[in-house]
XYZ file of C-alpha atoms in Angstrom:
259
model
C -4.257 -66.389 138.082
C -4.869 -63.248 139.884
C -8.273 -61.578 139.799
C -7.927 -58.009 138.699
C -10.537 -55.188 138.829
C -10.569 -51.563 137.745
C -12.307 -48.599 139.039
C -12.492 -45.763 137.075
C -12.952 -46.213 133.029
C -11.432 -42.949 131.642
C -8.214 -43.085 129.408
C -5.947 -44.203 132.198
C -8.249 -47.217 133.184
C -8.591 -48.220 129.476
C -4.845 -48.455 129.152
C -4.731 -50.821 131.942
C -7.294 -53.193 130.469
C -5.452 -52.659 127.156
C -2.292 -54.197 129.095
C -4.214 -57.009 129.843
C -5.770 -57.531 126.684
C -2.305 -57.271 124.842
C -0.396 -59.570 127.133
C 1.615 -57.057 129.347
C -0.019 -58.797 132.363
C -0.456 -62.568 131.452
C -0.538 -63.362 135.315
C -3.890 -61.580 135.702
C -7.543 -62.098 134.283
C -9.454 -58.669 134.438
C -12.983 -60.032 135.935
C -14.738 -56.467 136.644
C -14.746 -52.765 136.158
C -16.600 -50.112 137.656
C -17.052 -46.369 137.188
C -19.313 -43.597 137.547
C -20.438 -43.827 133.838
C -21.975 -46.997 133.114
C -21.699 -46.540 129.632
C -17.798 -46.451 130.039
C -17.975 -49.311 132.025
C -19.877 -51.121 129.621
C -17.715 -50.173 126.795
C -14.508 -51.274 128.401
C -16.037 -54.560 129.630
C -17.149 -55.242 125.859
C -13.540 -55.632 124.645
C -13.458 -59.051 126.907
C -15.868 -60.919 125.408
C -17.921 -61.524 128.628
C -14.993 -62.417 130.881
C -15.178 -58.869 132.530
C -18.252 -57.734 134.404
C -19.691 -54.148 134.075
C -20.460 -53.366 137.593
C -23.237 -50.796 138.535
C -21.979 -50.417 142.251
C -18.633 -50.834 144.246
C -20.973 -53.682 145.908
C -21.111 -55.555 142.711
C -17.186 -55.457 142.255
C -16.392 -56.519 145.413
C -18.649 -59.778 144.649
C -16.386 -60.384 142.212
C -13.857 -61.232 144.835
C -10.768 -59.774 143.027
C -7.422 -60.081 144.261
C -6.321 -56.554 143.255
C -8.404 -53.462 142.267
C -6.769 -50.794 140.341
C -7.855 -47.213 141.300
C -7.761 -44.784 138.283
C -10.579 -42.560 139.152
C -10.384 -39.807 141.811
C -9.390 -39.148 145.419
C -13.157 -38.945 146.241
C -13.187 -42.593 144.443
C -10.420 -43.980 146.473
C -12.052 -42.499 149.891
C -14.910 -44.519 148.980
C -13.769 -47.834 147.978
C -10.570 -47.955 150.055
C -11.533 -49.188 153.558
C -14.118 -51.743 152.691
C -12.187 -53.223 149.758
C -8.924 -53.826 152.217
C -11.403 -55.144 155.049
C -12.309 -57.753 152.582
C -8.812 -58.819 151.822
C -8.917 -56.891 148.299
C -5.163 -55.401 147.812
C -5.335 -51.647 145.980
C -3.344 -50.314 143.470
C -3.812 -46.628 143.408
C -3.300 -43.462 141.341
C -5.379 -40.963 143.657
C -2.700 -40.890 146.514
C -4.062 -37.143 146.987
C -6.760 -38.951 149.182
C -3.714 -39.953 151.551
C -2.707 -36.096 152.557
C -5.719 -36.707 155.081
C -3.620 -38.204 158.065
C -6.664 -39.495 159.858
C -7.871 -41.315 156.555
C -4.340 -42.510 155.911
C -4.078 -44.035 159.080
C -7.441 -45.752 158.762
C -5.995 -47.133 155.367
C -3.110 -48.570 157.144
C -5.299 -50.183 159.495
C -7.769 -51.774 157.319
C -5.227 -53.046 155.282
C -3.344 -54.991 158.182
C -6.692 -56.417 159.539
C -7.739 -57.409 155.950
C -4.314 -58.769 155.426
C -4.049 -56.915 151.873
C -1.972 -54.024 150.797
C -2.069 -50.536 149.098
C 0.497 -50.168 146.317
C 1.336 -46.590 145.321
C 1.585 -46.368 141.531
C 4.675 -43.610 140.891
C 2.468 -41.704 138.185
C 4.121 -38.838 136.524
C 7.333 -39.106 138.561
C 9.561 -41.720 140.209
C 12.464 -42.389 142.576
C 10.274 -43.471 145.529
C 13.035 -45.944 146.386
C 15.817 -43.258 146.743
C 13.026 -40.982 148.495
C 12.511 -43.307 151.167
C 16.252 -44.400 151.581
C 17.292 -40.410 151.974
C 14.762 -40.216 154.642
C 15.745 -43.046 156.347
C 18.884 -41.850 156.779
C 17.641 -38.808 158.753
C 17.779 -35.028 158.867
C 16.062 -35.049 155.387
C 14.096 -32.302 153.563
C 12.216 -32.264 150.346
C 11.010 -29.817 147.908
C 8.564 -30.472 144.863
C 8.082 -28.039 141.669
C 5.350 -28.547 139.129
C 5.198 -26.853 135.975
C 1.783 -26.730 134.177
C 0.356 -24.952 131.233
C -2.498 -22.169 132.168
C -5.124 -24.551 130.273
C -4.238 -27.483 132.785
C -5.261 -24.726 135.935
C -8.728 -24.088 134.316
C -11.504 -24.450 137.134
C -9.309 -24.055 139.750
C -9.174 -21.205 142.428
C -6.022 -19.832 140.944
C -6.822 -19.493 137.165
C -7.303 -16.157 135.381
C -7.083 -15.142 131.916
C -3.820 -13.424 132.848
C -2.075 -16.783 132.764
C -2.499 -17.068 129.277
C 0.277 -14.600 128.761
C 2.301 -14.233 131.967
C 4.367 -16.954 133.683
C 3.655 -17.095 137.407
C 4.120 -19.133 140.514
C 0.733 -19.728 141.373
C 0.881 -21.958 144.335
C 3.574 -21.947 147.093
C 3.005 -24.255 150.317
C 2.846 -27.722 151.666
C 1.800 -30.577 149.908
C -1.202 -30.933 152.076
C -2.425 -27.576 151.433
C -2.041 -28.144 147.507
C -4.103 -31.065 147.491
C -6.756 -29.097 149.207
C -6.609 -26.256 146.432
C -5.943 -28.717 143.527
C -7.368 -32.146 144.532
C -7.245 -33.881 141.189
C -4.169 -32.307 139.845
C -1.242 -32.771 142.615
C -1.700 -36.703 143.442
C 2.373 -37.192 142.372
C 3.091 -34.300 145.157
C 1.309 -36.396 147.823
C 2.871 -39.513 146.751
C 6.341 -38.107 146.673
C 5.917 -36.598 150.050
C 4.087 -39.695 151.566
C 7.389 -41.941 150.476
C 9.786 -39.086 152.225
C 9.013 -36.259 154.608
C 5.423 -36.227 154.774
C 2.545 -33.805 152.988
C 3.051 -31.202 155.959
C 6.820 -30.826 155.609
C 7.029 -31.166 151.651
C 7.547 -27.801 150.155
C 5.676 -27.694 147.008
C 5.707 -24.787 143.879
C 3.507 -24.739 141.099
C 4.640 -22.567 138.108
C 1.892 -21.753 135.215
C 3.823 -21.125 131.860
C 1.974 -19.884 128.859
C 1.900 -22.147 126.122
C 3.147 -25.075 128.086
C 1.799 -28.198 127.393
C 2.160 -31.373 129.685
C 3.561 -31.235 133.152
C 7.211 -31.262 134.674
C 7.425 -32.831 138.098
C 10.714 -32.448 139.871
C 11.318 -33.651 143.721
C 14.665 -32.491 145.243
C 15.668 -34.337 148.474
C 18.538 -33.593 150.833
C 19.955 -35.037 154.075
C 23.709 -34.514 155.515
C 25.174 -36.968 152.770
C 22.626 -37.301 149.607
C 20.974 -34.820 147.267
C 18.700 -36.501 145.230
C 16.940 -34.850 142.287
C 14.118 -36.819 139.961
C 13.038 -34.669 137.403
C 10.269 -35.916 134.884
C 8.600 -34.086 132.142
C 5.574 -36.072 130.637
C 3.403 -34.741 127.625
C 0.170 -36.521 128.237
C -0.992 -38.633 131.340
C -0.511 -41.889 129.936
C 2.832 -42.339 132.067
C 0.539 -42.526 134.835
C -1.415 -45.536 133.610
C 1.842 -47.260 132.486
C 3.093 -46.757 136.109
C 0.288 -48.928 137.273
C 0.940 -51.919 134.895
C 4.707 -51.574 136.339
C 3.493 -52.004 139.738
C 1.277 -55.095 138.649
C 4.218 -56.502 137.201
C 6.140 -56.397 140.267
C 3.570 -57.750 142.500
C 4.280 -61.216 140.405
C 7.528 -60.834 139.302
C 10.384 -63.041 141.089
C 12.936 -60.193 140.303
C 11.770 -56.602 141.688
C 13.357 -53.564 140.327
């Protein structure tokens, strides 16, 4: 039985925990959880009748010796936990791939994973097609573009938001994936994931459009080389697809046949 822990006990973390409880991940036991809000951690752990420990610190979580940690919190959380977990031989399934826009951190994580004999699994989140993106990149001479459509309310609290977005459709960002994660640190993780799977954060061109009345997210990545044009276009009404992509990764890890 694989020992599993969760960092981030919001909506997405609870979906992953529910997948364990409801038999989607029979090869795993949930042994612990950690979040900035202990109340949320305790609430999640209570659903497992004492078999899941509600941890107050990451050190407590590491002491449970999980085989895998699901990170469903934030790029800041990923930065905090990744290297110490990997050095201890704990593999990570992450949603906050935005942390990997930083080349230095990315390199440090690769080194820590190699040294600890662990791995980082990048969940696809609200997009997909990482296999074809990587294949097209390996063929050479590849370019990639990413388009993200959001409603204006999803951009509240960011530097680009103003009330005129409630009535005017507008391109609010155009630049590289690395620049995008700097401006929207919690909203474009998928963009960085697609760029790391292909041409890199500095080389993927990103466009973000705000559309009045729009709900959810459209994520479209287009990859080209001399022989291939691939388009992955996904609309998601909520963020739940991100959590289920984690469940998919966990199933792949233990499956004798991997799609």
